[in-house]
Every structure is written in C-alpha cells, then in structure tokens.
PDB file of C-alpha atoms and ligand atoms in Angstrom:
ATOM      1  CA  MET Q   1       2.543 -11.595 -19.161  1.00  0.00           C
ATOM      2  CA  ALA Q   2       4.845  -8.879 -17.816  1.00  0.00           C
ATOM      3  CA  HIS Q   3       6.832  -9.774 -14.729  1.00  0.00           C
ATOM      4  CA  ARG Q   4       5.770  -7.691 -11.785  1.00  0.00           C
ATOM      5  CA  THR Q   5       7.493  -8.053  -8.430  1.00  0.00           C
ATOM      6  CA  PRO Q   6       4.717  -8.361  -5.851  1.00  0.00           C
ATOM      7  CA  ILE Q   7       4.654  -5.849  -3.030  1.00  0.00           C
ATOM      8  CA  LEU Q   8       3.192  -6.520   0.393  1.00  0.00           C
ATOM      9  CA  ALA Q   9       2.873  -3.516   2.637  1.00  0.00           C
ATOM     10  CA  GLY Q  10       1.782  -3.499   6.265  1.00  0.00           C
ATOM     11  CA  ASN Q  11      -0.258  -0.455   7.202  1.00  0.00           C
ATOM     12  CA  TRP Q  12      -0.088  -0.278  10.969  1.00  0.00           C
ATOM     13  CA  LYS Q  13      -2.434   2.705  11.193  1.00  0.00           C
ATOM     14  CA  MET Q  14      -2.374   4.397  14.638  1.00  0.00           C
ATOM     15  CA  HIS Q  15      -0.912   1.392  16.455  1.00  0.00           C
ATOM     16  CA  LYS Q  16       2.430   0.808  18.208  1.00  0.00           C
ATOM     17  CA  ASN Q  17       4.669   3.382  19.847  1.00  0.00           C
ATOM     18  CA  HIS Q  18       8.260   3.454  18.670  1.00  0.00           C
ATOM     19  CA  LEU Q  19       9.428   0.854  21.215  1.00  0.00           C
ATOM     20  CA  GLU Q  20       6.639  -1.553  20.336  1.00  0.00           C
ATOM     21  CA  ALA Q  21       7.334  -0.924  16.654  1.00  0.00           C
ATOM     22  CA  ILE Q  22      10.942  -2.023  17.081  1.00  0.00           C
ATOM     23  CA  GLN Q  23       9.749  -5.249  18.693  1.00  0.00           C
ATOM     24  CA  VAL Q  24       7.303  -5.967  15.891  1.00  0.00           C
ATOM     25  CA  VAL Q  25       9.961  -5.487  13.209  1.00  0.00           C
ATOM     26  CA  GLN Q  26      12.518  -7.558  15.132  1.00  0.00           C
ATOM     27  CA  GLN Q  27       9.999 -10.378  15.498  1.00  0.00           C
ATOM     28  CA  LEU Q  28       9.040 -10.092  11.857  1.00  0.00           C
ATOM     29  CA  ALA Q  29      12.667 -10.197  10.740  1.00  0.00           C
ATOM     30  CA  TYR Q  30      13.251 -13.272  12.904  1.00  0.00           C
ATOM     31  CA  ARG Q  31      10.262 -15.046  11.372  1.00  0.00           C
ATOM     32  CA  LEU Q  32      11.222 -14.077   7.840  1.00  0.00           C
ATOM     33  CA  GLU Q  33      14.748 -15.424   8.248  1.00  0.00           C
ATOM     34  CA  ASP Q  34      13.838 -19.011   7.481  1.00  0.00           C
ATOM     35  CA  ARG Q  35      11.069 -18.209   5.031  1.00  0.00           C
ATOM     36  CA  ASP Q  36      11.314 -17.711   1.327  1.00  0.00           C
ATOM     37  CA  TYR Q  37      10.017 -14.180   0.917  1.00  0.00           C
ATOM     38  CA  GLU Q  38      12.419 -12.525  -1.471  1.00  0.00           C
ATOM     39  CA  HIS Q  39      10.114 -13.085  -4.423  1.00  0.00           C
ATOM     40  CA  ALA Q  40       8.332  -9.975  -3.156  1.00  0.00           C
ATOM     41  CA  GLU Q  41       9.065  -6.539  -1.780  1.00  0.00           C
ATOM     42  CA  ILE Q  42       8.002  -6.172   1.824  1.00  0.00           C
ATOM     43  CA  ALA Q  43       7.255  -2.791   3.358  1.00  0.00           C
ATOM     44  CA  VAL Q  44       6.208  -1.783   6.852  1.00  0.00           C
ATOM     45  CA  CYS Q  45       4.344   1.482   7.361  1.00  0.00           C
ATOM     46  CA  PRO Q  46       4.448   2.382  11.062  1.00  0.00           C
ATOM     47  CA  PRO Q  47       3.208   5.667  12.521  1.00  0.00           C
ATOM     48  CA  PHE Q  48       5.438   8.705  11.900  1.00  0.00           C
ATOM     49  CA  THR Q  49       6.842   8.535  15.420  1.00  0.00           C
ATOM     50  CA  ALA Q  50       8.431   5.143  14.726  1.00  0.00           C
ATOM     51  CA  LEU Q  51       9.948   5.870  11.316  1.00  0.00           C
ATOM     52  CA  ARG Q  52      13.348   6.911  12.603  1.00  0.00           C
ATOM     53  CA  SER Q  53      13.655   3.897  14.917  1.00  0.00           C
ATOM     54  CA  ILE Q  54      12.668   1.477  12.175  1.00  0.00           C
ATOM     55  CA  GLN Q  55      14.986   3.151   9.683  1.00  0.00           C
ATOM     56  CA  THR Q  56      17.881   2.604  12.089  1.00  0.00           C
ATOM     57  CA  LEU Q  57      16.865  -1.006  12.710  1.00  0.00           C
ATOM     58  CA  ILE Q  58      16.566  -1.827   9.006  1.00  0.00           C
ATOM     59  CA  GLN Q  59      19.934  -0.263   8.226  1.00  0.00           C
ATOM     60  CA  GLY Q  60      21.734  -1.585  11.296  1.00  0.00           C
ATOM     61  CA  ASP Q  61      20.598  -5.179  10.820  1.00  0.00           C
ATOM     62  CA  ASP Q  62      20.626  -4.990   7.025  1.00  0.00           C
ATOM     63  CA  LEU Q  63      17.010  -6.174   6.877  1.00  0.00           C
ATOM     64  CA  LYS Q  64      15.402  -6.698   3.502  1.00  0.00           C
ATOM     65  CA  LEU Q  65      12.451  -4.552   4.386  1.00  0.00           C
ATOM     66  CA  GLN Q  66      11.318  -1.272   2.919  1.00  0.00           C
ATOM     67  CA  LEU Q  67      10.106   1.574   5.036  1.00  0.00           C
ATOM     68  CA  GLY Q  68       6.755   3.152   4.284  1.00  0.00           C
ATOM     69  CA  ALA Q  69       4.752   6.070   5.645  1.00  0.00           C
ATOM     70  CA  GLN Q  70       0.987   6.195   5.925  1.00  0.00           C
ATOM     71  CA  ASP Q  71       0.435   9.717   4.643  1.00  0.00           C
ATOM     72  CA  CYS Q  72       2.147  13.057   4.028  1.00  0.00           C
ATOM     73  CA  HIS Q  73       1.452  16.658   3.126  1.00  0.00           C
ATOM     74  CA  TRP Q  74       2.115  17.839  -0.435  1.00  0.00           C
ATOM     75  CA  GLU Q  75       4.200  20.901   0.380  1.00  0.00           C
ATOM     76  CA  ASP Q  76       7.900  20.699   1.220  1.00  0.00           C
ATOM     77  CA  GLN Q  77       7.562  22.901   4.287  1.00  0.00           C
ATOM     78  CA  GLY Q  78       5.485  25.723   5.730  1.00  0.00           C
ATOM     79  CA  ALA Q  79       2.829  26.708   8.216  1.00  0.00           C
ATOM     80  CA  PHE Q  80       0.908  23.424   8.248  1.00  0.00           C
ATOM     81  CA  THR Q  81       0.674  22.546  11.919  1.00  0.00           C
ATOM     82  CA  GLY Q  82       0.776  18.837  12.585  1.00  0.00           C
ATOM     83  CA  GLU Q  83       1.781  17.824   9.080  1.00  0.00           C
ATOM     84  CA  VAL Q  84       4.822  15.925   7.787  1.00  0.00           C
ATOM     85  CA  SER Q  85       6.360  16.707   4.395  1.00  0.00           C
ATOM     86  CA  PRO Q  86       7.695  14.438   1.625  1.00  0.00           C
ATOM     87  CA  PRO Q  87      11.313  15.629   1.975  1.00  0.00           C
ATOM     88  CA  MET Q  88      11.177  14.868   5.715  1.00  0.00           C
ATOM     89  CA  LEU Q  89      10.126  11.308   4.849  1.00  0.00           C
ATOM     90  CA  ALA Q  90      12.689  10.943   2.072  1.00  0.00           C
ATOM     91  CA  GLU Q  91      15.393  11.929   4.556  1.00  0.00           C
ATOM     92  CA  LEU Q  92      14.390   8.904   6.647  1.00  0.00           C
ATOM     93  CA  ASP Q  93      14.815   6.576   3.662  1.00  0.00           C
ATOM     94  CA  VAL Q  94      11.102   6.110   3.321  1.00  0.00           C
ATOM     95  CA  ALA Q  95      10.507   4.269   0.059  1.00  0.00           C
ATOM     96  CA  TYR Q  96       6.690   4.131  -0.059  1.00  0.00           C
ATOM     97  CA  VAL Q  97       3.996   6.540   1.042  1.00  0.00           C
ATOM     98  CA  VAL Q  98       0.356   5.489   1.248  1.00  0.00           C
ATOM     99  CA  VAL Q  99      -1.877   8.229  -0.112  1.00  0.00           C
ATOM    100  CA  GLY Q 100      -5.664   8.401  -0.233  1.00  0.00           C
ATOM    101  CA  HIS Q 101      -6.355   5.563   2.189  1.00  0.00           C
ATOM    102  CA  SER Q 102     -10.120   5.311   2.607  1.00  0.00           C
ATOM    103  CA  GLU Q 103      -9.760   6.323   6.262  1.00  0.00           C
ATOM    104  CA  ARG Q 104      -8.090   9.556   5.118  1.00  0.00           C
ATOM    105  CA  ARG Q 105     -10.783  10.085   2.516  1.00  0.00           C
ATOM    106  CA  GLU Q 106     -13.660   9.333   4.896  1.00  0.00           C
ATOM    107  CA  LEU Q 107     -12.472  10.669   8.249  1.00  0.00           C
ATOM    108  CA  PHE Q 108     -10.258  13.547   7.131  1.00  0.00           C
ATOM    109  CA  GLY Q 109     -12.146  14.745   4.069  1.00  0.00           C
ATOM    110  CA  GLU Q 110      -9.465  14.038   1.486  1.00  0.00           C
ATOM    111  CA  ASP Q 111     -10.659  14.191  -2.099  1.00  0.00           C
ATOM    112  CA  ASP Q 112      -8.994  13.071  -5.301  1.00  0.00           C
ATOM    113  CA  ALA Q 113      -7.343  16.473  -5.795  1.00  0.00           C
ATOM    114  CA  THR Q 114      -5.689  16.204  -2.374  1.00  0.00           C
ATOM    115  CA  VAL Q 115      -4.604  12.645  -3.054  1.00  0.00           C
ATOM    116  CA  ASN Q 116      -3.218  13.733  -6.418  1.00  0.00           C
ATOM    117  CA  ALA Q 117      -1.193  16.560  -4.862  1.00  0.00           C
ATOM    118  CA  LYS Q 118       0.256  14.121  -2.340  1.00  0.00           C
ATOM    119  CA  ALA Q 119       1.056  11.439  -4.932  1.00  0.00           C
ATOM    120  CA  ARG Q 120       2.857  13.970  -7.135  1.00  0.00           C
ATOM    121  CA  ALA Q 121       4.823  15.366  -4.216  1.00  0.00           C
ATOM    122  CA  VAL Q 122       5.883  11.863  -3.176  1.00  0.00           C
ATOM    123  CA  LEU Q 123       7.148  11.183  -6.709  1.00  0.00           C
ATOM    124  CA  THR Q 124       8.949  14.520  -6.857  1.00  0.00           C
ATOM    125  CA  HIS Q 125      10.946  13.471  -3.814  1.00  0.00           C
ATOM    126  CA  GLY Q 126      11.977  10.111  -5.220  1.00  0.00           C
ATOM    127  CA  MET Q 127       9.565   7.940  -3.241  1.00  0.00           C
ATOM    128  CA  ARG Q 128       6.755   5.713  -4.461  1.00  0.00           C
ATOM    129  CA  PRO Q 129       3.122   6.493  -3.716  1.00  0.00           C
ATOM    130  CA  ILE Q 130       0.712   3.672  -2.919  1.00  0.00           C
ATOM    131  CA  VAL Q 131      -2.450   5.259  -4.263  1.00  0.00           C
ATOM    132  CA  CYS Q 132      -5.570   3.807  -2.643  1.00  0.00           C
ATOM    133  CA  VAL Q 133      -8.900   3.532  -4.411  1.00  0.00           C
ATOM    134  CA  GLY Q 134     -12.047   1.593  -3.583  1.00  0.00           C
ATOM    135  CA  GLU Q 135     -15.814   1.709  -3.445  1.00  0.00           C
ATOM    136  CA  THR Q 136     -18.215   1.613  -0.504  1.00  0.00           C
ATOM    137  CA  LEU Q 137     -20.766  -1.150  -0.007  1.00  0.00           C
ATOM    138  CA  GLU Q 138     -23.597   1.145  -1.146  1.00  0.00           C
ATOM    139  CA  GLN Q 139     -21.707   1.991  -4.314  1.00  0.00           C
ATOM    140  CA  ARG Q 140     -21.024  -1.683  -5.015  1.00  0.00           C
ATOM    141  CA  GLU Q 141     -24.633  -2.654  -4.410  1.00  0.00           C
ATOM    142  CA  ALA Q 142     -25.754   0.132  -6.731  1.00  0.00           C
ATOM    143  CA  GLY Q 143     -23.516  -1.268  -9.484  1.00  0.00           C
ATOM    144  CA  GLU Q 144     -21.294   1.804  -9.363  1.00  0.00           C
ATOM    145  CA  ALA Q 145     -18.079   0.217  -8.126  1.00  0.00           C
ATOM    146  CA  GLU Q 146     -16.136   0.346 -11.373  1.00  0.00           C
ATOM    147  CA  GLY Q 147     -17.171   3.913 -12.182  1.00  0.00           C
ATOM    148  CA  VAL Q 148     -16.249   5.098  -8.686  1.00  0.00           C
ATOM    149  CA  VAL Q 149     -12.842   3.447  -8.844  1.00  0.00           C
ATOM    150  CA  ARG Q 150     -12.200   4.830 -12.327  1.00  0.00           C
ATOM    151  CA  ARG Q 151     -13.041   8.359 -11.178  1.00  0.00           C
ATOM    152  CA  GLN Q 152     -10.778   8.023  -8.125  1.00  0.00           C
ATOM    153  CA  LEU Q 153      -8.008   6.709 -10.310  1.00  0.00           C
ATOM    154  CA  ASP Q 154      -8.301   9.466 -12.916  1.00  0.00           C
ATOM    155  CA  GLY Q 155      -8.410  12.182 -10.269  1.00  0.00           C
ATOM    156  CA  SER Q 156      -5.663  10.772  -8.095  1.00  0.00           C
ATOM    157  CA  LEU Q 157      -3.237  10.210 -10.969  1.00  0.00           C
ATOM    158  CA  ALA Q 158      -3.926  13.414 -12.942  1.00  0.00           C
ATOM    159  CA  GLY Q 159      -0.759  14.919 -14.379  1.00  0.00           C
ATOM    160  CA  ILE Q 160       1.439  11.961 -13.451  1.00  0.00           C
ATOM    161  CA  THR Q 161       3.618  11.067 -16.438  1.00  0.00           C
ATOM    162  CA  ALA Q 162       4.051   7.656 -18.040  1.00  0.00           C
ATOM    163  CA  GLU Q 163       7.619   7.610 -16.754  1.00  0.00           C
ATOM    164  CA  GLN Q 164       6.471   8.357 -13.210  1.00  0.00           C
ATOM    165  CA  MET Q 165       3.842   5.630 -13.423  1.00  0.00           C
ATOM    166  CA  ALA Q 166       6.638   3.061 -13.191  1.00  0.00           C
ATOM    167  CA  GLU Q 167       7.058   4.192  -9.563  1.00  0.00           C
ATOM    168  CA  VAL Q 168       3.366   4.181  -8.674  1.00  0.00           C
ATOM    169  CA  VAL Q 169       1.581   1.355  -6.884  1.00  0.00           C
ATOM    170  CA  VAL Q 170      -2.217   1.301  -6.888  1.00  0.00           C
ATOM    171  CA  ALA Q 171      -4.035  -0.344  -3.992  1.00  0.00           C
ATOM    172  CA  TYR Q 172      -7.575  -1.515  -4.659  1.00  0.00           C
ATOM    173  CA  GLU Q 173      -9.261  -1.535  -1.271  1.00  0.00           C
ATOM    174  CA  PRO Q 174     -13.027  -1.979  -1.228  1.00  0.00           C
ATOM    175  CA  VAL Q 175     -14.059   0.086   1.792  1.00  0.00           C
ATOM    176  CA  TRP Q 176     -16.486  -2.596   2.977  1.00  0.00           C
ATOM    177  CA  ALA Q 177     -13.635  -5.092   3.280  1.00  0.00           C
ATOM    178  CA  ILE Q 178     -11.282  -2.952   5.380  1.00  0.00           C
ATOM    179  CA  GLY Q 179     -11.035  -4.071   8.985  1.00  0.00           C
ATOM    180  CA  THR Q 180     -14.369  -5.872   8.720  1.00  0.00           C
ATOM    181  CA  GLY Q 181     -13.220  -9.455   8.206  1.00  0.00           C
ATOM    182  CA  LYS Q 182     -15.138  -9.445   4.898  1.00  0.00           C
ATOM    183  CA  THR Q 183     -12.860 -10.137   1.978  1.00  0.00           C
ATOM    184  CA  ALA Q 184     -13.645  -9.591  -1.683  1.00  0.00           C
ATOM    185  CA  LEU Q 185     -13.905 -12.831  -3.621  1.00  0.00           C
ATOM    186  CA  PRO Q 186     -10.600 -13.418  -5.392  1.00  0.00           C
ATOM    187  CA  SER Q 187     -12.479 -13.210  -8.700  1.00  0.00           C
ATOM    188  CA  ASP Q 188     -14.033  -9.845  -7.735  1.00  0.00           C
ATOM    189  CA  ALA Q 189     -10.649  -8.496  -6.643  1.00  0.00           C
ATOM    190  CA  ASP Q 190      -9.145  -9.651  -9.923  1.00  0.00           C
ATOM    191  CA  GLU Q 191     -11.967  -8.157 -11.950  1.00  0.00           C
ATOM    192  CA  MET Q 192     -11.486  -4.727 -10.383  1.00  0.00           C
ATOM    193  CA  CYS Q 193      -7.691  -4.874 -10.536  1.00  0.00           C
ATOM    194  CA  GLY Q 194      -8.080  -5.851 -14.208  1.00  0.00           C
ATOM    195  CA  ALA Q 195     -10.395  -2.887 -14.765  1.00  0.00           C
ATOM    196  CA  ILE Q 196      -7.788  -0.622 -13.159  1.00  0.00           C
ATOM    197  CA  ARG Q 197      -5.127  -1.999 -15.495  1.00  0.00           C
ATOM    198  CA  THR Q 198      -7.397  -1.435 -18.483  1.00  0.00           C
ATOM    199  CA  ARG Q 199      -7.956   2.175 -17.462  1.00  0.00           C
ATOM    200  CA  ILE Q 200      -4.219   2.729 -17.095  1.00  0.00           C
ATOM    201  CA  ALA Q 201      -3.697   1.181 -20.551  1.00  0.00           C
ATOM    202  CA  GLU Q 202      -6.226   3.608 -22.024  1.00  0.00           C
ATOM    203  CA  GLN Q 203      -4.394   6.536 -20.555  1.00  0.00           C
ATOM    204  CA  TYR Q 204      -0.742   5.499 -20.611  1.00  0.00           C
ATOM    205  CA  GLY Q 205      -0.511   2.612 -23.059  1.00  0.00           C
ATOM    206  CA  GLN Q 206      -0.298  -1.134 -22.581  1.00  0.00           C
ATOM    207  CA  ALA Q 207       3.374  -1.277 -21.579  1.00  0.00           C
ATOM    208  CA  VAL Q 208       2.842   1.058 -18.613  1.00  0.00           C
ATOM    209  CA  ALA Q 209      -0.309  -0.847 -17.617  1.00  0.00           C
ATOM    210  CA  ASP Q 210       1.483  -4.190 -17.835  1.00  0.00           C
ATOM    211  CA  GLY Q 211       4.197  -2.907 -15.496  1.00  0.00           C
ATOM    212  CA  LEU Q 212       1.839  -1.375 -12.926  1.00  0.00           C
ATOM    213  CA  ARG Q 213       1.655  -3.153  -9.598  1.00  0.00           C
ATOM    214  CA  ILE Q 214      -1.855  -3.321  -8.181  1.00  0.00           C
ATOM    215  CA  GLN Q 215      -2.368  -4.438  -4.606  1.00  0.00           C
ATOM    216  CA  TYR Q 216      -5.543  -5.783  -3.110  1.00  0.00           C
ATOM    217  CA  GLY Q 217      -6.374  -4.645   0.411  1.00  0.00           C
ATOM    218  CA  GLY Q 218      -9.196  -5.593   2.749  1.00  0.00           C
ATOM    219  CA  SER Q 219      -8.979  -8.233   5.487  1.00  0.00           C
ATOM    220  CA  VAL Q 220      -6.085 -10.119   3.884  1.00  0.00           C
ATOM    221  CA  LYS Q 221      -5.176 -12.987   6.222  1.00  0.00           C
ATOM    222  CA  PRO Q 222      -3.092 -16.171   6.106  1.00  0.00           C
ATOM    223  CA  GLY Q 223      -6.259 -18.084   5.208  1.00  0.00           C
ATOM    224  CA  ASN Q 224      -7.150 -16.101   2.096  1.00  0.00           C
ATOM    225  CA  VAL Q 225      -3.860 -14.650   0.869  1.00  0.00           C
ATOM    226  CA  LYS Q 226      -2.919 -17.430  -1.511  1.00  0.00           C
ATOM    227  CA  ASP Q 227      -6.149 -17.298  -3.493  1.00  0.00           C
ATOM    228  CA  LEU Q 228      -6.059 -13.520  -3.688  1.00  0.00           C
ATOM    229  CA  MET Q 229      -2.415 -13.329  -4.744  1.00  0.00           C
ATOM    230  CA  GLY Q 230      -2.965 -16.075  -7.305  1.00  0.00           C
ATOM    231  CA  GLN Q 231      -5.132 -13.769  -9.400  1.00  0.00           C
ATOM    232  CA  GLU Q 232      -3.699 -12.480 -12.654  1.00  0.00           C
ATOM    233  CA  HIS Q 233      -4.055  -8.782 -11.899  1.00  0.00           C
ATOM    234  CA  VAL Q 234      -3.309  -8.829  -8.157  1.00  0.00           C
ATOM    235  CA  ASP Q 235       0.347  -8.000  -7.506  1.00  0.00           C
ATOM    236  CA  GLY Q 236       0.485  -7.801  -3.758  1.00  0.00           C
ATOM    237  CA  ALA Q 237      -1.454  -6.738  -0.722  1.00  0.00           C
ATOM    238  CA  LEU Q 238      -1.955  -3.735   1.500  1.00  0.00           C
ATOM    239  CA  VAL Q 239      -2.512  -5.282   4.899  1.00  0.00           C
ATOM    240  CA  GLY Q 240      -3.916  -3.611   7.990  1.00  0.00           C
ATOM    241  CA  GLY Q 241      -4.790  -5.783  10.995  1.00  0.00           C
ATOM    242  CA  ALA Q 242      -2.742  -8.853  10.064  1.00  0.00           C
ATOM    243  CA  SER Q 243       0.417  -6.771   9.611  1.00  0.00           C
ATOM    244  CA  LEU Q 244       0.498  -6.044  13.349  1.00  0.00           C
ATOM    245  CA  ASP Q 245       1.056  -9.731  14.086  1.00  0.00           C
ATOM    246  CA  PRO Q 246       4.607 -10.678  13.056  1.00  0.00           C
ATOM    247  CA  GLU Q 247       3.706 -14.345  12.591  1.00  0.00           C
ATOM    248  CA  ASP Q 248       0.698 -13.609  10.393  1.00  0.00           C
ATOM    249  CA  PHE Q 249       2.537 -11.009   8.349  1.00  0.00           C
ATOM    250  CA  ALA Q 250       5.504 -13.352   7.853  1.00  0.00           C
ATOM    251  CA  VAL Q 251       3.107 -16.000   6.556  1.00  0.00           C
ATOM    252  CA  LEU Q 252       1.550 -13.456   4.190  1.00  0.00           C
ATOM    253  CA  CYS Q 253       5.001 -12.530   2.877  1.00  0.00           C
ATOM    254  CA  SER Q 254       5.701 -16.144   1.895  1.00  0.00           C
ATOM    255  CA  TYR Q 255       2.203 -16.842   0.547  1.00  0.00           C
ATOM    256  CA  HIS Q 256       3.576 -18.559  -2.539  1.00  0.00           C
ATOM    257  CA  ARG Q 257       4.797 -21.410  -0.322  1.00  0.00           C
ATOM    258  CA  LEU Q 258       1.416 -22.036   1.370  1.00  0.00           C
TER     259      LEU Q 258
HETATM  260  C1  PEP K   1      -6.027  -1.260   5.319  1.00  0.00           C
HETATM  261  O1  PEP K   1      -6.181  -0.552   6.290  1.00  0.00           O
HETATM  262  O2  PEP K   1      -5.459  -0.832   4.316  1.00  0.00           O
HETATM  263  C2  PEP K   1      -6.534  -2.627   5.385  1.00  0.00           C
HETATM  264  C3  PEP K   1      -6.595  -3.333   4.297  1.00  0.00           C
HETATM  265  O3  PEP K   1      -6.922  -3.093   6.632  1.00  0.00           O
HETATM  266  P1  PEP K   1      -7.319  -4.608   7.021  1.00  0.00           P
HETATM  267  O4  PEP K   1      -6.293  -5.517   6.414  1.00  0.00           O
HETATM  268  O5  PEP K   1      -7.323  -4.649   8.496  1.00  0.00           O
HETATM  269  O6  PEP K   1      -8.675  -4.865   6.418  1.00  0.00           O
END
C-alpha cells in the first residue's frame, strides 16, 4: 500500500475572533508538545480575520502546524465585494484551502463548477485545495450516495492535471454527519473513500489514486477517531466542532496512540 501522510484539519467555521484564535492555537501547541503527532500533518483553518495573527504565531514559535483557509474566490483580484483571493491567502503562507464545504454548497449556492474554479485557482497559487464532497441523508437513503459523490468529484476536479492531483486532498463529508453528532460507520466511511479512490484511478491512473489523501469529516471526536482513521482508505479528518477544543483536537492529532 502506498504511504500517505495523514492530514487532520480543523475547520473552525465562523468561530473565534483573532484574539480567541491565538489562544486556541497556543493551547493546542502546548497540548501537542508532549504528544506524538508528527506522523500526520496538522492544519488549522480559522476565519479570514485570524489568518495573519495565526501566521505570525506559527512562524514566531516555530510551530509544526499548517495554516488553512475555509474558502476563497477564484479570481486574483477585482470587483468582488467581500471576497478574498488565492494570492492574498498565499501571501499569508496559507497551505490549504477548503473548497466546496457542504455549508458553502447549501447555504451559498456553490455548485461543482464554482468549486472547480476555486480548486484550480488554489493550485495555481501554490496552495493545496481540500475539496469537499458528500451526500445528504435523502440521497443516501435513496441509494444515490456513490453516484452523487462521483458527480461532485468529477465536476469539482475537472481540468485538474495528474501532476496537480498530488497537491489535492479530498474530504468525504456526508452532510448528515456534519455537526449532528451522527458519525458514519467506519466501514461506510471506508467504502466511500475507497469508491473515491477508484474513481480517481479511472481518471488519473492507479499511482495518482494511491497517493491521494482522502479525509473523512462528520462529527469526528476523540471517541471515534481511532476506528475511523484505522480504515484503509481514510487518510485523515476534516474536523469541525472538536477542533475548537484544544484538548480534543490534540487528542485527535495523536489518534494512533489511543
Ligand atoms: C465540518 O464542518 O467539516 C465538520 C466535519 O464538522 P463537525 O466535525 O462538527 O461535524
């Protein structure tokens, strides 16, 4: 099996002002100090307003954390009131950008074409997109989950080259498991992550698929992380709620020791 470095990313959503964000990262860094977490990449994705503060903290204290953003526009600049561009994020040493989170898709009307434009722009500026896909409960109950995820994947990754795929992370996040406390069974998460890998193999070849990191997201907590991360095709987690608690997130980051 190909070696894939797991990636755990904390998506803080619209929580924490820049002062609170500094405290969370300081507390996280303190808790990570005596834990064995360097088997994985760890990223924190605070709101835009905290990126600069966290960048400074990471650099100043030489923390082994990556900085992530939760979204971006696809253009470099222009008359797009309220938006933030990929080069602005790259300038802040942002390494990862979440694109196509289900909240963006559902609440802000983003479709696969939008997500694709954002993912490509992120890659163009030397950052890594975390491309989110996932089905709703209705779609799962109707037996459509795999087809929905495949369509999202195809649309969101259109035009991305095999070389660029090495920089892409896919996050499988069943919508019904996000922020609900309901977690997919580890076997279900693995089955879908495996189906994603198969689709990538069909389109890019086995070597690219074997190297692709696929996160699971949806109510990942200290109590379920080990089983989820133990699955063959699950290479990390996109974590919402539990990433706001430095103790919980530190435990998640050292899940292999649980
Ligand atoms: C998310 O927002 O990506 C997420 C997985 O949230 P939670 O962990 O709270 O379910």
